[in-house]
Coordinates of C-alpha atoms in Angstrom, one line a residue:
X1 CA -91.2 155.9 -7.5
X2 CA -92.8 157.5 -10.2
X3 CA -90.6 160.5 -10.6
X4 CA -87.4 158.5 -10.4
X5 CA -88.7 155.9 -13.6
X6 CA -89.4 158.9 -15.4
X7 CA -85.7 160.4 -15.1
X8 CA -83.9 157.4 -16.0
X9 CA -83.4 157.5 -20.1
X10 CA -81.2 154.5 -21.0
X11 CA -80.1 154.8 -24.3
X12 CA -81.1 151.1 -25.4
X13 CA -80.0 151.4 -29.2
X14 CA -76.6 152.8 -27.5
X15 CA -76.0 150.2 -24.9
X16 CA -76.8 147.6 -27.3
X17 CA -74.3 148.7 -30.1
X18 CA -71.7 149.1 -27.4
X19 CA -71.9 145.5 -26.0
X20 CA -71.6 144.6 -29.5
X21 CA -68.6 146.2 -30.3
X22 CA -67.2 144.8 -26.9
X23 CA -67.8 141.3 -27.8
X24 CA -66.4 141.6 -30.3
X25 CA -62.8 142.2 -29.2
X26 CA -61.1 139.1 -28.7
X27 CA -60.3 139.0 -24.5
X28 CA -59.5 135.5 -23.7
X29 CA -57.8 135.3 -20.3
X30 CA -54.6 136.7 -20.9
X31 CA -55.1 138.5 -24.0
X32 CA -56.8 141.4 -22.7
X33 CA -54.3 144.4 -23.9
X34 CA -57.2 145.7 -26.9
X35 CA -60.1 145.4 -24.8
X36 CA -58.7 147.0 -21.6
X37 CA -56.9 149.7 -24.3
X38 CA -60.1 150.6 -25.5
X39 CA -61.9 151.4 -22.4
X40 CA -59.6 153.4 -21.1
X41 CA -59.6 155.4 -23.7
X42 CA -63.4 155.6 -23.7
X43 CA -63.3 156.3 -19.9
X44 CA -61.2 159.1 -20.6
X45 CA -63.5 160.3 -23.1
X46 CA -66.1 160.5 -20.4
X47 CA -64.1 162.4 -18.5
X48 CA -62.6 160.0 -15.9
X49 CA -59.2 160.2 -14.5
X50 CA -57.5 156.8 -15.7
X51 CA -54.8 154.2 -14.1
X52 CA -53.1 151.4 -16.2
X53 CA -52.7 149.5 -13.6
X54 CA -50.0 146.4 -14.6
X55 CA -49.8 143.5 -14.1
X56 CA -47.2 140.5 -13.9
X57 CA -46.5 140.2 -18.1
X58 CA -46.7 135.8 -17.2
X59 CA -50.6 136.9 -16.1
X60 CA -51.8 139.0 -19.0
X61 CA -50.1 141.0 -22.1
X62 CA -52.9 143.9 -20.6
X63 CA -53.7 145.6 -17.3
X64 CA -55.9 146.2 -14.8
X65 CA -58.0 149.5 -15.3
X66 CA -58.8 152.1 -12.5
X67 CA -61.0 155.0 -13.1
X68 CA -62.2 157.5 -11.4
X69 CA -64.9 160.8 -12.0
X70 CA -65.4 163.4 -9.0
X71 CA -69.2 163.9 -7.9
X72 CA -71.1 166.2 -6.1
X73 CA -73.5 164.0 -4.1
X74 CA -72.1 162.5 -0.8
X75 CA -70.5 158.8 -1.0
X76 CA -68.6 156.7 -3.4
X77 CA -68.7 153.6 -5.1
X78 CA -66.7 151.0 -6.7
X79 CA -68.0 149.7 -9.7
X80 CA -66.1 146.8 -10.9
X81 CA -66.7 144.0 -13.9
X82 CA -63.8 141.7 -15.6
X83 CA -62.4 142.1 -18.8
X84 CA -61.7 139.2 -20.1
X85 CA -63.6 135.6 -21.4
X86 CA -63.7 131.9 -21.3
X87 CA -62.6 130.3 -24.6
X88 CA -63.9 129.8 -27.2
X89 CA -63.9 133.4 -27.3
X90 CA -61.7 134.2 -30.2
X91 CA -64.0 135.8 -33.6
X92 CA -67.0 136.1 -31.6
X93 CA -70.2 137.3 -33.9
X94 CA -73.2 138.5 -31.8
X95 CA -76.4 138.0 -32.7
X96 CA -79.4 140.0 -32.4
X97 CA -83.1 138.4 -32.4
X98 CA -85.9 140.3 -30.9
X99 CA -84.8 140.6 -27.1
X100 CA -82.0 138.0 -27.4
X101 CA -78.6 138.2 -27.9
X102 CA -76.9 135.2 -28.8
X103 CA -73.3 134.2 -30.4
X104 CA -73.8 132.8 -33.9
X105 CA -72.7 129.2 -32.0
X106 CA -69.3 128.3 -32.4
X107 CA -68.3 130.6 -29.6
X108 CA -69.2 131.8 -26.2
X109 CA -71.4 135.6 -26.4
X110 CA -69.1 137.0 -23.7
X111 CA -71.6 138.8 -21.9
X112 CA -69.7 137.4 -18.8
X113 CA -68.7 139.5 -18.0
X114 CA -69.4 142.5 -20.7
X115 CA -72.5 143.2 -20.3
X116 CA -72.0 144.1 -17.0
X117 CA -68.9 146.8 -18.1
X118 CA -71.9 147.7 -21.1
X119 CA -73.9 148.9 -18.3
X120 CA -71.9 150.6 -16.0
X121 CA -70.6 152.9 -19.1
X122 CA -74.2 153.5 -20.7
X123 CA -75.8 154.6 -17.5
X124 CA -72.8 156.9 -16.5
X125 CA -72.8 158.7 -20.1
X126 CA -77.0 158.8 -19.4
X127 CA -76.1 160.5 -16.5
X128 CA -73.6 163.1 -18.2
X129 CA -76.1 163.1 -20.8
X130 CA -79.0 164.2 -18.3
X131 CA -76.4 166.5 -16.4
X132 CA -77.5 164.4 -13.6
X133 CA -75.3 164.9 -9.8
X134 CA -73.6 161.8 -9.0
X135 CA -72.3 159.9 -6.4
X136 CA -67.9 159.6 -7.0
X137 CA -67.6 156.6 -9.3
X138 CA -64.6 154.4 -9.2
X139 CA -64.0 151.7 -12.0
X140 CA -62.0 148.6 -11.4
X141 CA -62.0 146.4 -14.4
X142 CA -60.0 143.6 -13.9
X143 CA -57.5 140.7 -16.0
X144 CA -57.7 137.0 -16.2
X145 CA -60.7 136.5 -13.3
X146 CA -62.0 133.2 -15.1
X147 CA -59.5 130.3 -13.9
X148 CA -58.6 131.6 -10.3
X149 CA -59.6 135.4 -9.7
X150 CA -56.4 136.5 -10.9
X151 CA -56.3 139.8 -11.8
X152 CA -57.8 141.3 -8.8
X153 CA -55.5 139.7 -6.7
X154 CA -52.8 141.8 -8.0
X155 CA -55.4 144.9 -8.4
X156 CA -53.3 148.0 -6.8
X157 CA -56.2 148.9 -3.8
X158 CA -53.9 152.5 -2.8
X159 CA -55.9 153.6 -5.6
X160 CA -59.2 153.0 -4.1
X161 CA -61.1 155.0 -1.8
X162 CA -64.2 154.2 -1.5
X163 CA -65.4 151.9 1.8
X164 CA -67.6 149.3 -1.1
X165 CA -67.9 148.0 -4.5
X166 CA -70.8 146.5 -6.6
X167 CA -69.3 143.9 -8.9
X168 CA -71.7 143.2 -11.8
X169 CA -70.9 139.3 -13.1
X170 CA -73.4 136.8 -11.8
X171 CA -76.9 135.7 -13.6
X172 CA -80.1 134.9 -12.8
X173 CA -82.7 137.5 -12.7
X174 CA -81.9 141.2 -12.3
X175 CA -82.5 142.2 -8.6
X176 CA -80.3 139.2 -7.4
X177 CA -77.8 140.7 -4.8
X178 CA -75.1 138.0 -4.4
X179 CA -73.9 138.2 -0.3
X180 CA -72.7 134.8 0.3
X181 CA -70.5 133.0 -1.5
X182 CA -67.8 130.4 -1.2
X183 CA -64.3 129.3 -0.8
X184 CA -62.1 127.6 -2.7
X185 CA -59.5 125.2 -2.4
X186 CA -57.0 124.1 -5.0
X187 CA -56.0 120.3 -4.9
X188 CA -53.1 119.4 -7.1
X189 CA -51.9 115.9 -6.8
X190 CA -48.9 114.0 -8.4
X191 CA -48.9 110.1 -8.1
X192 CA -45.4 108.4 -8.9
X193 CA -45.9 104.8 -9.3
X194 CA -43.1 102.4 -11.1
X195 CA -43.1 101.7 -14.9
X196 CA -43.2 98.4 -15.8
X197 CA -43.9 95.8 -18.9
X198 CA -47.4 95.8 -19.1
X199 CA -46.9 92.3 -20.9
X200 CA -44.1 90.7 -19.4
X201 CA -44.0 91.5 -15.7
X202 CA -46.8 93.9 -14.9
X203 CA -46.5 92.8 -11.4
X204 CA -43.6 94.5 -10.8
X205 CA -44.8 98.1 -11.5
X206 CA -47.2 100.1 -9.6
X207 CA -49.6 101.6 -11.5
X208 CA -50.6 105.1 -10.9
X209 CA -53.9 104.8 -12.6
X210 CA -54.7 102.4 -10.2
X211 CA -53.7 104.4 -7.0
X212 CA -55.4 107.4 -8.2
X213 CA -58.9 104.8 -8.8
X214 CA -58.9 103.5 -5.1
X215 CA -58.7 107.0 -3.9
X216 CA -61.3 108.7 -6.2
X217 CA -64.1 106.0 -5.7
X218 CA -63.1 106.3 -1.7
X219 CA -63.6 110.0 -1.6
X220 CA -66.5 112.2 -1.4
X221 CA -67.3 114.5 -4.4
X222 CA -70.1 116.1 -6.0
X223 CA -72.4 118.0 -3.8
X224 CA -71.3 117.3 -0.2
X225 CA -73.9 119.1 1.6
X226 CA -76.0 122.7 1.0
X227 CA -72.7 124.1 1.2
X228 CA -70.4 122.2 -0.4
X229 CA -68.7 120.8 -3.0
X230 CA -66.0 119.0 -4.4
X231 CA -65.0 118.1 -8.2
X232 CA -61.9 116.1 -10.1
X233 CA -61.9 118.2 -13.1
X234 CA -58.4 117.2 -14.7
X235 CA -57.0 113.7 -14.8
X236 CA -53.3 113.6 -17.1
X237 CA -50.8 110.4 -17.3
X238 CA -49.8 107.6 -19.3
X239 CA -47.2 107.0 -22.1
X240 CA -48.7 103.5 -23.8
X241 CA -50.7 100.4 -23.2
X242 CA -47.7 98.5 -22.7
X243 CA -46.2 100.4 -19.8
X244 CA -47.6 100.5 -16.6
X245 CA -48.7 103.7 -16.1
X246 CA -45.7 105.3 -13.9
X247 CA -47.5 108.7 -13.1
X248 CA -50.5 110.6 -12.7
X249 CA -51.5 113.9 -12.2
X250 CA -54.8 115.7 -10.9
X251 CA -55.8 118.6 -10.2
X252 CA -59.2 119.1 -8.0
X253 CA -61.0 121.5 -5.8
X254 CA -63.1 121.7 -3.3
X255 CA -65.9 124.7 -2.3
X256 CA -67.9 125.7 0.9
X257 CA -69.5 128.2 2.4
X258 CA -68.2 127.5 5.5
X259 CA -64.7 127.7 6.6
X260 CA -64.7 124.4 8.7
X261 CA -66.4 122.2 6.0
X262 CA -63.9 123.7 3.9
X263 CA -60.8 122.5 6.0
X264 CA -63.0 119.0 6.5
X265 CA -63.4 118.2 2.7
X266 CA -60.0 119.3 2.0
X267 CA -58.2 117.1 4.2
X268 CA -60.7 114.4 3.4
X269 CA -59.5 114.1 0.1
X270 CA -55.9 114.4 0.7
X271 CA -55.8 111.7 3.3
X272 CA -57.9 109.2 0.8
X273 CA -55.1 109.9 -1.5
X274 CA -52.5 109.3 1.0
X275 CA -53.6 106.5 2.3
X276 CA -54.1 104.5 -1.4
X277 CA -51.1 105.7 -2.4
X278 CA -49.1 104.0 0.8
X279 CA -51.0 101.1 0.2
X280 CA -49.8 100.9 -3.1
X281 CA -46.2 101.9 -2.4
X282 CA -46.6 104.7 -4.7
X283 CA -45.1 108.3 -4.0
X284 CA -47.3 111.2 -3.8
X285 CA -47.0 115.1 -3.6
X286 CA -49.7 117.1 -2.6
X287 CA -49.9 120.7 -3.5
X288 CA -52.9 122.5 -1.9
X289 CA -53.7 126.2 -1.7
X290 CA -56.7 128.3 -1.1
X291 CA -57.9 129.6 -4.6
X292 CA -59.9 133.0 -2.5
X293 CA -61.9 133.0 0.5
X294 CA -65.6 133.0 1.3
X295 CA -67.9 135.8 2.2
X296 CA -70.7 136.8 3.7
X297 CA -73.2 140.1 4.4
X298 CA -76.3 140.0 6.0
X299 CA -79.2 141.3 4.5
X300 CA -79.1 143.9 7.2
X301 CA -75.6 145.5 5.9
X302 CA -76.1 149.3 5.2
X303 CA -74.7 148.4 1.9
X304 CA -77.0 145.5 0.6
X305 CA -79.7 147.6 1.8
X306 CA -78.7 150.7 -0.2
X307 CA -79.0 148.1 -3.2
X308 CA -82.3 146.8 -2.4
X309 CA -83.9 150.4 -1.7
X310 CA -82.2 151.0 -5.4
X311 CA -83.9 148.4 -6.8
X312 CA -87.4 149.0 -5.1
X313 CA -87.2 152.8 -6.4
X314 CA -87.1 151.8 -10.0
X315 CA -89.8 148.9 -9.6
X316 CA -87.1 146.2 -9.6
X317 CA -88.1 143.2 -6.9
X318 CA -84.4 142.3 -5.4
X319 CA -83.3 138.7 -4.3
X320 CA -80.5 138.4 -2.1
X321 CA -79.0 135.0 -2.7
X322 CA -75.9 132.7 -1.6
X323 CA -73.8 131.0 -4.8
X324 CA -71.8 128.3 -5.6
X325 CA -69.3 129.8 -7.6
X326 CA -66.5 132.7 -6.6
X327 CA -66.2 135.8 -8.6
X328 CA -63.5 139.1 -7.8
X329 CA -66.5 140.1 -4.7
X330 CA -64.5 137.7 -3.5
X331 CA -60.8 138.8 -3.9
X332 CA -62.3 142.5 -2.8
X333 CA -64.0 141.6 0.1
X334 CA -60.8 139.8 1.8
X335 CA -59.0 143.1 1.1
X336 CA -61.1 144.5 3.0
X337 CA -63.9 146.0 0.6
X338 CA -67.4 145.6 1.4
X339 CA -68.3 143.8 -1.5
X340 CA -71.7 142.6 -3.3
X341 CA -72.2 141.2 -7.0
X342 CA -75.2 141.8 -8.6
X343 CA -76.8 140.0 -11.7
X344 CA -76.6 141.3 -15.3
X345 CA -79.1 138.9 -16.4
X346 CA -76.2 136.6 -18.3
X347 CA -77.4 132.9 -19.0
X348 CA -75.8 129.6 -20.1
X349 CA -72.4 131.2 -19.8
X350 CA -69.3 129.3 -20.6
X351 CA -70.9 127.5 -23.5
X352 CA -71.6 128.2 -27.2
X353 CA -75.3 128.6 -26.1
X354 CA -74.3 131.8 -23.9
X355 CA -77.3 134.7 -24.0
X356 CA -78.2 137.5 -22.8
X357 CA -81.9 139.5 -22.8
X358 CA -81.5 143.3 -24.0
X359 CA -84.3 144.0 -21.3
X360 CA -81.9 142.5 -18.7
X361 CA -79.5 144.6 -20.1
X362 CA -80.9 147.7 -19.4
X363 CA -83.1 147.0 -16.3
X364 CA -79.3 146.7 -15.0
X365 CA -78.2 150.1 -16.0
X366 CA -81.6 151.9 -14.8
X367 CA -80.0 150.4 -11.5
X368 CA -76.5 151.7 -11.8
X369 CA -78.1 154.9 -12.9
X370 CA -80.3 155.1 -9.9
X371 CA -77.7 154.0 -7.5
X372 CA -75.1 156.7 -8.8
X373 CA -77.6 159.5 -8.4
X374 CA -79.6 158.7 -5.5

C-alpha cells in the first residue's frame, strides 16, 4: 500500500483551478454546447481520440462527448460524468474557504456533476504527467441527465468497447460504490372536469380540483416501504375564483427497487385516480412511462470488487450502498454496461447551499489514478 500512496501525485492547485473554471461555464440542462466544446478540446489536448456525438437539437443545443486514449495495461474502462446542471446555474461564482467550496449563494456550486469530470481529467494528465501505463480509458460525458437521464439515452454505445463503466455523480463519503438503485416511473395525469359559475350554479360543474383531492388524500405517497417511493411534485389548473375549475394537470412519479413494487405502486395510483375521477363524472387521461430501470450488482461482481481493492490500495475504506435516486449507471446498465457510480464527495446538491470538500476532491482522483494504472 505504501508504494502505491507514494506514486499518486495529484495536482491539488491544478484540479482545483480546473473545477473552477468548469463551474463557471454556464451548463443548465440543455445549454450544454460551451462546456461540452471545451472539453473536447481539452481531451484532445491530452491526446484522446474525440466523438461529438449529437444529439436531438429539441434535447440540447450541445452533444454527447466520447473519448478515447489507447493503453498498454490489459482492460478498459468507461469513465463517465454529466455535463450539465440544475438551475439556478446560470453566473455561478465559486468560492473557496479553507477545504470548502461553496457558490457565493444565489446559485447552485455545480459540482454535480463537475467535480466528478474535474477528477477524471486531473488524474489522467497525473498519469501522463508521471508517464505512468494505463489501462484504455473511455470518456462518456453526457447532456441533460438532471430531469429524466436524457442524454445517455441517446448516447451512441457502437462507440464503446469496453465490458463496464464507473460513473462518478453520487455523494456521501468517498469510497461509496453505488450497486443498487431504482426505477422510475413517470405519472402524468389530466383531469377534465366541467366549467361552471362558481357563484350562480356551482353545482352544475365538476371541479377538477376536487377530483384530483379525493384521489391524492386516497393514495399512498411518501416513503412506501425500504424501497419505495412515490411523490406529486407538479400540480397546474385553474383560470379564476369564479369558474369552477374545469381542468387539472399532474405530473407524479413513483420509485422502487423492486420491479414488482414498482408495477404495484404505479397502478395504485392510477386506479385511485380513476376511480375519483368516475365518481365525479370527470374525464381523465393517464400517461405513464418508465423514466429508466433499476439495477443491481452484488458485492461479489468482479467489477465492484476491482473498485473496492482500488480503494483499499490507496487507504480509502469503500461502502457499497443502495440509493434512492437514478443517475446515467442507470441508462448504461440497461444497455447492457456493467455499470457502478461512485461518490465524489458532492453535498447539499440542487440548492444554493451546494459544497463540495477539496479533500473529497482529490481522494477521488487518487482513485481514478489508481484504478487506471493498476
Amino acid at each position: 500500500m505504501g508504494s502505491l500512496l507514494e506514486v499518486i501525485m495529484i495536482n491539488q492547485q491544478r484540479l482545483v483551478d480546473h473545477f473552477v473554471d468548469l463551474v463557471k461555464i454556464d451548463s443548465e440542462s440543455g445549454n450544454e454546447k460551451a462546456i461540452a466544446t471545451e472539453l473536447a478540446t481539452q481531451l484532445e489536448a491530452m491526446n484522446f481520440t474525440v466523438h461529438r456525438l449529437p444529439v436531438p437539437e429539441d434535447l440540447s443545443n450541445g452533444f454527447n462527448l466520447y473519448a478515447r486514449l489507447e493503453g498498454t495495461l490489459p482492460g478498459s474502462t468507461v469513465l463517465s460524468c454529466h455535463m450539465d446542471t440544475v438551475k439556478p446555474g446560470i453566473g455561478i461564482e465559486p468560492v473557496i474557504e479553507g477545504d470548502i467550496i461553496t457558490s457565493a449563494g444565489n446559485t447552485i456550486l455545480g459540482g454535480d456533476d463537475k467535480s466528478g469530470i474535474s477528477a477524471i481529467i486531473e488524474a489522467i494528465r497525473s498519469i501522463q504527467a508521471d508517464g505512468k501505463a494505463h489501462k484504455t480509458i473511455e470518456i462518456a460525458f453526457t447532456v441533460f441527465e438532471e430531469g429524466g437521464l436524457r442524454g445517455s439515452k441517446v448516447f451512441d454505445m457502437s462507440y464503446i468497447t469496453s465490458p463496464q463503466a464507473l460513473v462518478f455523480d453520487s455523494g456521501g463519503q468517498i469510497g461509496k460504490i453505488i450497486t443498487q438503485a431504482p426505477g422510475q416511473q413517470s405519472i402524468k395525469v389530466t383531469i377534465t372536469g366541467r366549467p361552471a359559475h362558481a357563484g350562480l350554479a356551482p353545482e352544475e360543474g365538476i371541479n377538477a380540483m376536487v377530483v384530483a383531492s379525493e384521489a391524492i388524500t386516497k393514495m399512498k405517497l411518501s416513503r412506501i416501504d425500504h424501497e419505495t417511493t412515490a411523490n406529486i411534485g407538479i400540480v397546474q389548473g385553474g383560470q379564476a375564483t369564479n369558474i369552477v375549475m374545469p381542468e387539472m394537470y399532474i405530473a407524479a412519479e413513483a420509485r422502487s427497487l423492486n420491479d414488482d413494487k414498482l408495477a404495484a405502486q404505479t397502478a395504485h395510483m392510477i386506479d385511485t385516480f380513476e376511480a375519483a375521477a368516475k365518481a365525479h363524472g370527470a374525464e381523465i387521461t393517464i400517461d405513464s412511462q418508465r423514466a429508466y430501470n433499476a439495477f443491481t450488482l452484488e458485492d461479489s461482481d468482479p467489477l465492484v470488487q476491482s473498485v473496492i481493492e482500488t480503494f483499499e490500495s490507496i487507504g480509502i475504506e469503500p461502502q457499497t450502498a443502495s440509493t434512492g435516486g437514478g443517475s446515467d449507471a442507470n441508462v448504461f446498465t440497461a444497455k447492457g454496461l456493467k455499470t457502478v457510480n461512485l461518490s465524489t464527495g458532492m453535498s447539499k446538491v440542487h440548492t444554493t447551499e451546494e459544497f463540495i470538500k477539496i479533500s473529497d476532491m482529490v481522494k477521488i482522483s487518487d482513485f481514478i489514478y489508481a484504478y487506471l494504472t493498476r
